[in-house]
XYZ file of C-alpha atoms in Angstrom:
653
model
C 45.938 18.107 -50.261
C 47.164 14.524 -49.906
C 44.402 13.953 -47.050
C 41.771 15.248 -49.321
C 42.931 12.909 -52.142
C 42.908 9.919 -49.687
C 39.342 10.913 -48.536
C 38.078 10.860 -52.260
C 39.820 7.565 -52.831
C 38.191 5.884 -49.811
C 41.518 5.365 -48.158
C 41.023 7.630 -45.118
C 37.864 8.365 -43.291
C 36.355 11.864 -43.438
C 36.451 12.431 -39.740
C 39.383 11.875 -37.287
C 41.724 8.916 -38.321
C 40.369 5.744 -36.725
C 40.812 2.074 -36.969
C 38.328 -0.359 -38.561
C 35.835 -1.999 -36.201
C 33.864 -5.200 -37.212
C 30.227 -4.606 -37.616
C 28.138 -5.271 -34.584
C 26.274 -8.631 -34.464
C 22.566 -8.221 -35.110
C 20.113 -10.012 -32.886
C 18.112 -12.944 -34.120
C 14.550 -12.180 -35.411
C 13.180 -14.722 -33.042
C 14.697 -13.007 -30.189
C 17.830 -15.261 -29.768
C 21.296 -13.744 -29.542
C 23.284 -15.156 -32.439
C 26.616 -16.855 -31.214
C 29.674 -14.569 -31.860
C 32.048 -16.535 -33.808
C 34.950 -14.503 -32.416
C 34.175 -16.027 -28.905
C 34.645 -19.663 -30.269
C 38.289 -20.419 -30.620
C 37.525 -23.580 -32.419
C 34.971 -22.092 -34.790
C 35.516 -21.024 -38.402
C 37.294 -17.988 -38.866
C 34.853 -15.159 -39.658
C 34.777 -13.932 -43.126
C 35.795 -10.337 -42.896
C 34.821 -7.513 -45.260
C 37.087 -6.493 -48.041
C 37.699 -3.199 -46.221
C 38.564 -5.058 -42.995
C 40.929 -7.518 -44.751
C 42.806 -4.659 -46.312
C 43.314 -2.267 -43.105
C 47.025 -3.012 -42.781
C 47.918 -1.926 -46.373
C 45.675 0.992 -46.185
C 47.280 2.281 -42.912
C 50.777 1.673 -44.373
C 49.980 3.524 -47.427
C 48.190 6.507 -45.451
C 51.209 6.674 -43.280
C 53.564 6.822 -46.150
C 51.444 9.648 -47.767
C 51.011 11.623 -44.637
C 54.944 11.310 -44.121
C 55.402 12.588 -47.726
C 52.903 15.532 -47.220
C 55.049 16.653 -44.038
C 58.213 16.296 -46.000
C 56.768 18.266 -48.792
C 55.603 20.946 -46.264
C 59.323 21.265 -44.941
C 60.422 21.507 -48.818
C 57.914 24.140 -49.446
C 59.025 26.183 -46.174
C 62.613 26.125 -47.297
C 61.548 27.038 -50.843
C 59.567 29.954 -49.425
C 62.610 30.992 -47.362
C 64.771 30.678 -50.535
C 62.165 32.833 -52.510
C 62.214 35.411 -49.896
C 66.058 35.346 -50.331
C 65.706 35.595 -54.017
C 63.184 38.641 -54.364
C 64.689 41.547 -56.191
C 63.447 44.162 -53.928
C 64.324 43.503 -50.258
C 63.624 45.984 -47.280
C 67.392 46.474 -46.999
C 67.379 47.406 -50.830
C 64.580 49.872 -50.416
C 66.510 51.508 -47.479
C 69.879 51.688 -49.560
C 67.929 53.138 -52.671
C 66.323 55.696 -50.383
C 69.475 56.807 -48.956
C 71.322 56.889 -52.319
C 68.503 58.382 -54.327
C 67.063 61.018 -51.961
C 70.032 63.538 -51.977
C 70.190 63.284 -55.838
C 66.513 63.987 -56.217
C 66.810 66.784 -53.875
C 69.560 68.287 -55.809
C 67.726 67.878 -59.188
C 64.685 69.527 -57.843
C 66.735 72.283 -56.359
C 68.303 72.750 -59.745
C 65.172 72.855 -61.729
C 64.308 76.255 -60.120
C 67.031 78.113 -62.062
C 65.941 81.368 -60.736
C 69.243 83.271 -61.440
C 69.302 81.766 -64.923
C 65.661 82.726 -65.562
C 66.530 86.266 -64.375
C 69.337 86.797 -66.551
C 67.355 85.650 -69.545
C 64.604 87.908 -68.789
C 66.857 90.751 -68.212
C 68.403 90.362 -71.658
C 64.855 89.913 -73.277
C 63.743 93.103 -71.440
C 66.730 94.876 -72.685
C 65.963 93.914 -76.339
C 62.218 94.763 -76.064
C 63.110 98.094 -74.606
C 65.591 98.713 -77.433
C 62.831 97.814 -79.952
C 60.115 100.084 -78.112
C 62.825 102.802 -78.337
C 63.091 102.393 -81.947
C 59.328 102.543 -82.185
C 58.923 105.764 -80.274
C 61.759 107.485 -82.404
C 59.979 106.450 -85.649
C 56.789 107.738 -84.258
C 58.515 111.089 -83.018
C 59.974 111.965 -86.374
C 57.258 110.627 -88.761
C 53.761 110.755 -87.047
C 54.055 114.412 -85.713
C 51.716 117.341 -86.473
C 52.265 121.172 -85.630
C 49.668 122.623 -83.413
C 48.897 126.418 -82.865
C 47.166 127.362 -79.648
C 46.245 130.939 -79.092
C 46.978 131.800 -75.386
C 46.516 135.460 -75.685
C 45.037 138.133 -78.020
C 48.411 138.524 -79.744
C 50.399 135.351 -78.341
C 50.191 131.901 -80.111
C 51.573 128.760 -78.551
C 53.077 126.574 -81.012
C 53.264 122.876 -80.064
C 53.660 119.226 -81.491
C 51.008 116.444 -81.299
C 50.727 112.919 -82.629
C 48.560 112.526 -85.782
C 46.466 109.338 -85.509
C 46.153 109.133 -89.295
C 49.918 108.865 -89.579
C 50.600 106.938 -86.308
C 48.203 103.985 -86.906
C 49.603 102.853 -90.275
C 53.196 103.452 -89.249
C 52.633 101.371 -85.944
C 51.207 98.544 -87.945
C 54.222 98.692 -90.377
C 56.623 98.743 -87.548
C 55.093 95.810 -85.755
C 54.874 93.624 -88.953
C 58.331 91.792 -88.632
C 57.047 90.841 -84.974
C 53.601 89.049 -85.222
C 53.938 88.125 -81.580
C 54.159 91.742 -80.562
C 51.481 94.392 -79.676
C 52.184 97.921 -79.516
C 49.661 100.640 -78.172
C 50.324 104.217 -78.416
C 48.998 106.422 -75.726
C 48.541 110.323 -75.757
C 49.777 112.532 -72.977
C 46.407 112.582 -71.419
C 46.334 108.692 -71.234
C 43.916 108.047 -74.253
C 44.588 105.258 -76.842
C 45.809 106.907 -80.063
C 46.852 103.729 -81.913
C 46.781 100.002 -81.483
C 48.813 97.642 -83.807
C 46.197 94.742 -83.420
C 43.180 96.794 -83.882
C 44.480 98.804 -86.661
C 45.985 95.973 -88.512
C 42.673 95.023 -90.329
C 41.696 98.451 -91.111
C 44.971 99.910 -92.555
C 46.797 98.009 -95.272
C 49.183 100.716 -96.647
C 51.102 103.440 -95.381
C 50.666 106.932 -97.006
C 53.379 108.485 -98.965
C 56.031 110.536 -97.107
C 54.687 114.201 -97.149
C 51.192 113.467 -98.001
C 50.222 113.835 -94.415
C 50.149 117.707 -94.655
C 47.710 117.721 -97.648
C 45.515 115.059 -96.197
C 45.477 116.334 -92.488
C 41.927 117.048 -92.915
C 41.297 113.288 -93.582
C 42.584 112.102 -90.424
C 38.986 112.148 -89.112
C 38.008 109.544 -91.887
C 40.000 106.794 -90.217
C 37.838 105.385 -87.284
C 39.469 106.030 -83.926
C 39.768 103.373 -81.337
C 37.022 103.230 -78.815
C 37.395 105.429 -75.747
C 37.194 102.385 -73.415
C 40.374 100.864 -75.081
C 42.243 98.512 -72.592
C 45.075 100.112 -70.846
C 46.763 97.061 -70.119
C 48.600 94.465 -72.208
C 46.467 92.204 -74.367
C 45.548 88.775 -73.433
C 48.100 86.969 -75.431
C 46.076 83.498 -75.609
C 44.762 84.899 -79.078
C 48.145 84.971 -80.628
C 50.392 82.535 -78.518
C 51.677 79.598 -80.515
C 50.220 76.111 -79.400
C 52.506 73.362 -77.883
C 54.585 71.566 -80.358
C 54.093 68.123 -78.546
C 52.871 66.428 -75.512
C 56.154 66.653 -73.951
C 56.121 70.455 -73.545
C 52.322 70.114 -72.126
C 53.631 67.679 -69.585
C 56.606 69.953 -68.886
C 54.227 72.892 -68.299
C 52.232 70.812 -65.997
C 55.060 69.434 -63.926
C 56.551 72.983 -63.788
C 53.374 74.235 -62.315
C 53.772 71.714 -59.444
C 57.017 73.247 -58.484
C 56.306 75.221 -55.122
C 58.173 78.345 -56.199
C 56.908 78.443 -59.830
C 54.469 81.080 -60.960
C 51.996 79.413 -63.200
C 50.036 82.594 -63.399
C 50.475 86.046 -62.111
C 53.552 88.279 -61.902
C 57.073 87.083 -62.389
C 59.469 88.765 -59.988
C 62.174 90.579 -61.511
C 62.321 93.778 -59.701
C 58.969 94.667 -61.326
C 56.041 96.573 -60.122
C 52.923 95.012 -58.886
C 50.692 96.459 -61.554
C 51.156 97.028 -65.500
C 52.721 100.197 -66.496
C 49.858 102.063 -67.938
C 49.891 105.646 -69.556
C 50.443 108.478 -67.330
C 49.868 112.108 -67.980
C 53.008 113.817 -68.868
C 53.922 117.326 -68.900
C 55.955 119.062 -71.654
C 58.786 119.784 -69.224
C 60.884 116.694 -70.240
C 60.928 113.175 -70.735
C 59.633 111.019 -67.869
C 61.867 108.509 -65.929
C 62.243 105.093 -67.234
C 59.563 102.707 -65.970
C 60.584 99.313 -65.006
C 59.191 96.171 -67.114
C 56.053 94.322 -66.336
C 56.376 90.580 -66.651
C 53.800 88.071 -65.923
C 52.419 84.570 -66.971
C 49.105 83.954 -68.565
C 46.759 81.170 -68.007
C 48.376 79.158 -70.743
C 51.634 79.465 -68.512
C 53.460 81.802 -71.002
C 55.810 84.520 -70.237
C 54.501 88.170 -71.391
C 56.901 90.954 -71.071
C 55.502 94.664 -71.358
C 57.733 97.746 -71.582
C 56.914 101.601 -72.081
C 58.946 104.240 -73.824
C 58.074 108.095 -74.125
C 57.638 109.289 -77.700
C 59.686 112.418 -77.800
C 59.741 115.158 -80.435
C 62.036 118.173 -80.272
C 62.613 117.542 -76.563
C 58.902 117.435 -75.774
C 57.135 114.249 -74.802
C 54.254 113.951 -76.950
C 53.081 110.336 -76.202
C 54.002 106.897 -74.690
C 54.296 103.610 -76.518
C 53.418 100.446 -74.747
C 55.090 97.216 -76.326
C 54.056 93.863 -75.214
C 55.605 90.635 -76.555
C 55.756 87.009 -75.620
C 59.129 85.768 -74.197
C 58.633 82.229 -75.508
C 62.320 81.850 -76.089
C 62.968 82.212 -72.212
C 60.801 79.214 -71.655
C 62.425 77.253 -74.465
C 65.917 78.027 -73.014
C 64.514 76.932 -69.483
C 62.952 73.851 -71.007
C 66.407 72.919 -72.707
C 68.199 73.305 -69.448
C 65.753 71.564 -67.421
C 65.533 68.786 -69.895
C 69.326 68.415 -69.683
C 69.162 68.470 -65.995
C 66.310 65.810 -65.917
C 68.139 63.651 -68.421
C 71.281 63.647 -66.249
C 69.243 63.049 -63.286
C 67.595 60.080 -64.867
C 70.810 58.592 -65.885
C 72.341 59.264 -62.424
C 69.127 57.795 -60.966
C 69.398 54.624 -63.197
C 73.090 54.168 -62.242
C 72.147 54.714 -58.290
C 69.289 52.109 -58.759
C 71.630 49.555 -60.297
C 74.472 50.221 -57.717
C 71.938 50.032 -54.862
C 70.525 46.789 -56.298
C 74.071 45.446 -56.565
C 75.051 46.625 -53.077
C 71.976 45.125 -51.628
C 72.655 41.828 -53.255
C 76.196 41.800 -51.828
C 74.534 42.323 -48.475
C 71.111 41.090 -48.259
C 71.559 37.860 -50.178
C 74.350 36.602 -47.905
C 72.432 37.599 -44.868
C 69.506 35.671 -46.244
C 71.589 32.615 -46.779
C 72.885 32.954 -43.124
C 69.334 33.175 -41.989
C 68.307 30.083 -44.013
C 71.488 28.346 -42.303
C 70.085 29.260 -38.921
C 66.791 27.875 -39.863
C 68.384 24.512 -40.635
C 70.335 24.606 -37.485
C 67.230 25.441 -35.532
C 65.415 22.585 -37.243
C 68.216 20.029 -36.234
C 68.697 18.659 -39.642
C 71.823 16.804 -38.436
C 75.138 18.267 -37.463
C 76.203 18.968 -41.064
C 78.024 22.381 -41.586
C 75.114 24.084 -43.131
C 76.962 27.600 -43.426
C 78.069 27.917 -47.221
C 81.739 27.841 -47.740
C 81.602 30.866 -50.061
C 80.480 33.031 -47.124
C 83.080 31.419 -44.728
C 85.872 32.412 -47.402
C 84.938 36.037 -47.447
C 87.163 38.578 -45.971
C 84.590 41.115 -45.050
C 82.112 41.724 -42.239
C 79.794 39.102 -43.925
C 82.464 36.582 -43.605
C 83.102 37.539 -40.111
C 79.393 36.919 -39.395
C 79.443 33.508 -41.243
C 82.434 32.589 -39.179
C 81.147 33.631 -35.986
C 77.810 31.746 -36.700
C 79.603 28.631 -37.455
C 81.713 28.934 -34.404
C 78.461 29.482 -32.252
C 76.893 26.558 -33.872
C 79.959 24.210 -33.146
C 80.168 25.763 -29.674
C 76.433 24.967 -29.091
C 76.904 21.385 -30.328
C 79.843 20.855 -28.167
C 77.982 22.159 -25.101
C 75.067 19.879 -25.928
C 77.510 16.879 -26.208
C 79.039 18.044 -22.803
C 75.813 18.276 -21.151
C 74.902 14.812 -22.424
C 78.099 13.444 -21.325
C 77.720 15.143 -17.964
C 74.178 13.943 -17.544
C 75.425 10.407 -18.108
C 78.382 10.853 -15.760
C 75.883 12.197 -13.040
C 73.506 9.152 -13.641
C 76.299 6.822 -13.293
C 77.847 8.512 -10.229
C 74.618 8.828 -8.386
C 73.739 5.095 -9.203
C 76.780 3.858 -7.468
C 76.051 5.069 -3.923
C 72.295 4.459 -4.543
C 72.931 0.791 -5.618
C 75.088 0.461 -2.473
C 72.377 1.871 -0.347
C 69.623 -0.178 -1.832
C 71.779 -3.584 -1.447
C 72.498 -2.523 2.309
C 68.794 -1.838 2.881
C 67.700 -5.052 1.329
C 70.314 -7.127 3.244
C 69.723 -5.293 6.542
C 66.395 -6.993 7.439
C 67.843 -10.641 6.952
C 71.007 -9.907 9.428
C 70.521 -10.622 12.969
C 74.137 -10.207 14.110
C 74.407 -6.575 15.775
C 77.845 -6.186 14.603
C 77.088 -6.753 10.981
C 73.964 -4.709 11.190
C 75.983 -1.689 12.667
C 78.632 -2.233 9.826
C 75.767 -2.007 7.252
C 74.382 1.045 8.782
C 77.735 2.756 8.595
C 78.007 1.941 4.863
C 74.536 3.483 4.411
C 75.637 6.403 6.319
C 78.879 6.800 4.226
C 77.042 6.408 1.028
C 74.451 8.967 2.014
C 77.195 11.460 2.738
C 78.925 10.538 -0.414
C 75.648 11.043 -2.270
C 75.086 14.528 -0.496
C 78.703 15.461 -1.514
C 78.191 14.287 -4.959
C 75.033 16.280 -5.445
C 76.512 19.509 -3.767
C 79.511 19.388 -6.185
C 77.078 18.620 -9.132
C 74.929 21.681 -8.198
C 77.990 23.802 -7.962
C 79.495 22.633 -11.283
C 76.019 23.536 -13.004
C 75.933 27.053 -11.598
C 79.478 28.166 -12.308
C 78.813 29.404 -15.861
C 75.568 31.164 -15.163
C 77.066 32.871 -11.850
C 80.192 33.961 -13.763
C 78.051 35.391 -16.739
C 76.313 37.590 -14.204
C 79.484 38.759 -12.262
C 81.873 41.220 -13.531
C 85.666 40.480 -12.851
C 87.514 43.041 -10.963
C 91.336 43.403 -10.011
C 92.333 41.130 -7.186
C 95.537 41.438 -5.305
C 96.837 37.944 -5.602
C 100.011 38.030 -3.127
C 97.797 39.288 -0.278
C 94.966 36.736 -1.119
C 97.658 33.815 -0.790
C 99.095 35.237 2.261
C 95.708 34.991 3.919
C 95.073 31.359 2.765
C 98.581 30.438 4.257
C 97.722 32.267 7.557
C 94.335 30.321 7.842
C 95.950 27.006 7.029
C 98.966 27.430 9.514
C 96.441 28.465 12.162
C 94.168 25.419 11.760
C 97.133 22.809 10.941
C 97.287 19.841 12.871
C 100.178 17.722 13.770
C 102.181 16.225 11.104
C 99.995 18.113 8.448
C 101.648 19.616 5.263
C 103.149 22.929 5.711
C 102.077 25.850 3.597
C 104.606 28.431 2.531
C 104.285 31.585 0.454
C 107.248 32.155 -1.833
C 108.722 35.751 -1.850
C 107.933 37.790 -5.064
C 110.066 40.560 -6.326
C 107.070 42.969 -6.569
C 104.895 44.519 -3.769
C 102.023 42.887 -2.490
C 99.562 45.380 -3.897
C 101.105 45.769 -7.347
C 100.261 41.981 -8.615
C 96.775 42.210 -9.519
C 94.593 39.953 -11.718
C 91.252 40.058 -13.182
C 88.897 37.675 -11.418
C 86.040 37.012 -9.121
C 87.362 36.947 -5.743
C 85.115 34.214 -4.336
C 85.548 31.832 -7.300
C 89.381 32.481 -7.300
C 89.527 31.490 -3.566
C 87.292 28.436 -4.331
C 90.090 27.380 -7.087
C 93.025 28.003 -4.761
C 91.299 26.050 -1.811
C 90.765 23.131 -4.225
C 94.321 23.104 -5.552
C 95.659 23.519 -1.949
C 93.482 20.710 -0.534
C 94.358 18.529 -3.375
C 97.939 19.045 -2.737
C 97.418 18.324 1.122
C 95.814 15.208 0.205
C 98.844 13.933 -1.691
C 101.718 15.306 0.410
C 103.568 13.248 2.868
C 103.505 14.015 6.516
C 105.053 17.322 7.435
C 105.501 18.020 3.575
C 106.014 21.369 2.137
C 103.498 22.983 -0.160
C 104.832 26.256 -1.941
C 102.618 28.969 -3.158
C 104.098 31.375 -5.837
C 102.684 34.359 -7.596
C 104.551 36.232 -10.236
C 103.971 38.393 -13.327
C 104.251 36.630 -16.696
C 103.856 39.329 -19.314
C 100.218 40.261 -19.698
C 99.224 37.411 -17.138
C 99.575 36.643 -13.647
C 100.910 33.082 -12.798
C 99.905 31.449 -9.567
C 101.414 28.036 -8.806
C 100.744 25.364 -6.126
C 103.531 22.885 -5.666
C 103.721 19.881 -3.511
C 106.070 17.005 -2.614
C 103.605 14.141 -3.286
C 103.967 11.225 -5.776
C 103.063 13.382 -8.857
C 100.828 12.775 -11.633
C 101.006 9.334 -13.732
C 102.173 9.845 -17.099
C 99.313 10.340 -19.610
C 96.953 11.621 -16.935
C 97.895 15.258 -16.863
C 94.785 16.144 -18.787
C 92.569 13.226 -17.587
C 92.638 14.583 -14.065
C 90.473 17.430 -15.144
C 87.818 15.363 -16.462
C 84.511 15.233 -14.575
C 84.049 12.530 -12.004
C 87.793 11.503 -12.758
C 89.500 10.662 -9.337
C 93.047 9.442 -8.796
C 93.569 9.420 -5.129
C 96.096 7.874 -2.568
C 95.753 4.291 -1.488
C 95.638 5.429 2.174
C 92.672 7.465 1.591
C 89.169 6.016 2.141
C 86.946 5.584 -0.875
C 84.282 8.069 -1.574
C 85.816 10.948 0.157
C 85.975 12.945 -3.031
C 83.504 13.332 -6.078
C 86.026 13.972 -8.714
C 84.649 17.292 -9.723
C 86.990 19.634 -7.816
C 89.693 19.894 -10.609
C 86.951 19.980 -13.351
C 85.300 22.899 -11.588
C 88.627 24.566 -10.992
C 89.185 24.629 -14.668
C 85.776 25.504 -15.593
C 86.074 28.649 -13.386
C 89.615 29.712 -14.584
C 88.453 29.388 -18.349
C 85.493 31.404 -17.626
C 87.977 34.242 -16.317
C 89.628 34.125 -19.604
C 92.634 32.322 -18.049
C 94.317 28.721 -18.157
C 94.824 25.834 -15.638
C 97.240 23.032 -16.246
C 99.288 20.388 -14.112
C 102.866 19.366 -14.431
C 105.372 17.067 -12.679
C 108.300 18.340 -10.817
C 111.327 16.616 -11.958
C 114.655 16.302 -9.854
C 118.018 16.736 -11.443
C 118.351 12.805 -11.426
C 115.050 12.613 -13.438
C 112.716 11.255 -10.661
C 109.343 12.859 -10.163
C 109.348 14.598 -6.784
C 106.006 16.259 -6.734
C 103.326 17.973 -8.720
C 102.577 21.455 -9.641
C 99.301 23.331 -10.642
C 99.869 26.570 -12.578
C 96.995 29.264 -12.980
C 97.348 32.002 -15.442
C 95.030 34.936 -15.266
C 94.921 38.298 -17.174
C 96.973 40.909 -15.281
C 95.074 44.067 -14.083
C 96.263 47.515 -13.032
C 95.980 48.062 -9.404
C 92.969 50.145 -8.273
C 94.711 51.686 -5.233
C 92.364 49.775 -2.620
């Protein structure tokens, strides 16, 4: 953006950034070359163009604006990370919300089925409808019956009873008037339709007076009978089903139809047959068995219940009444219960979403702030403590993570400082023998004396050996941490290891060399074990023993001791030398520090032995320190180096 603005202002070329060059010298029209005023030191200064004279200010302005653009990019990157930390819906929040809301949703969907509740409502509805059909059948059996006489033999008549259609039709209409959503169909014993409350309601308006049926029996044929092809199943209730009150119920019906176990259309299971109960031919031997109800849903997703009851007169079944009614109150009850469940679910879901959002804020936001802190540490924006104090003060896992991150950053910076100091020390220590070798080599050609030449060659040889020893120790020191990180510590029998070192020294001991002695321990040799890497522990002990030998007087005594100290094993190497100067008990462990006896030749030690020894022991989660041995009279009679390592249980090797 800033570069394009510079190009529009003419402060920056459109191509790559390049410096201004003066225009080339044009040849003379006559063919002569014009003199270049730049080649004449005494000639007049050329008059540069305005753009050439303003090159330096333009470069300064361009550099400033480019630096500003880079700074703005860093600020935008930090703002982008901050915006990512401030977003309301983080991936962690989505996971938390899914874990919290999914069981709640499964429970709500499970409760929406309400099969047992629906069955109980349908059973009560079927019972009420069956009672109503029983009342209708009783009324028809008492008030719509006519006597019939059938001659079965020359002198034998069979007297029976039959339903009079002229009486049954208005009576059936009158019975169903209080229930406009009900439809009753009366069938004869042979299965033909005698009366239909829906078909006869328009034709019959009044009921004949009681007793008039006998005098007007011959007029029964005046009433038009229902067609022979009258339907034998329950009527389609779409013509008389009330419409939905509002869009909520319509939406409810649609959602209910999406349930995998809901029956939008078809038979509703309630121990019902697979077909509607139709009229069956009945004999006069007795009433038929009670038929189960037939329940189904229409295309409008409304429940319709159908029951049948026999019409009995004087113990004889003379017909069957089929009563069909819409069970809207069942749907309303289910709707009310499901609405309550959904309302509670929505409230619980809202609370779950809020709590999940709050939980994600308490987890995701601190983690994002820690991520921003790590970005700042990675970008190397100084060594300021970028971890917020509010996170460091927390007493939960986030606080532990923040403190661990801060400790890791401090350890990283300390390691970087140590590496810088080590590199500087290595450079200094290597330059000393190199400078000596260089001086000797430069001086050697100018010396003709053979004795002095041999002396210079000896100096060069000693410096080369010193340099080789120094490089070896530096390489060893740089590999210690890497090797120990790849090697697992194991139980090491300390007493047996010290005994082997004592035997080796005593076998190779020269005349008047120091004497090595292992002090007796109260525990068996194999019971005192420490967690360590055997090769590195031997290296540390050899360094300490060699250091003690170099400071011990002729025929001096060096004592090795191993003993248990609680959860640690304590190993000490004590000598009878001059001790350690006051204030140097910690300095001697610095890299390249050397405090040698006056009788020892210079350059025999690199000053890395004790530093490497402490580095190894600390990598094994132990400690190494030095102390002076004080006599009862208060004089220093020697030095002692103490190694403490974690104690291990013997493995039985």
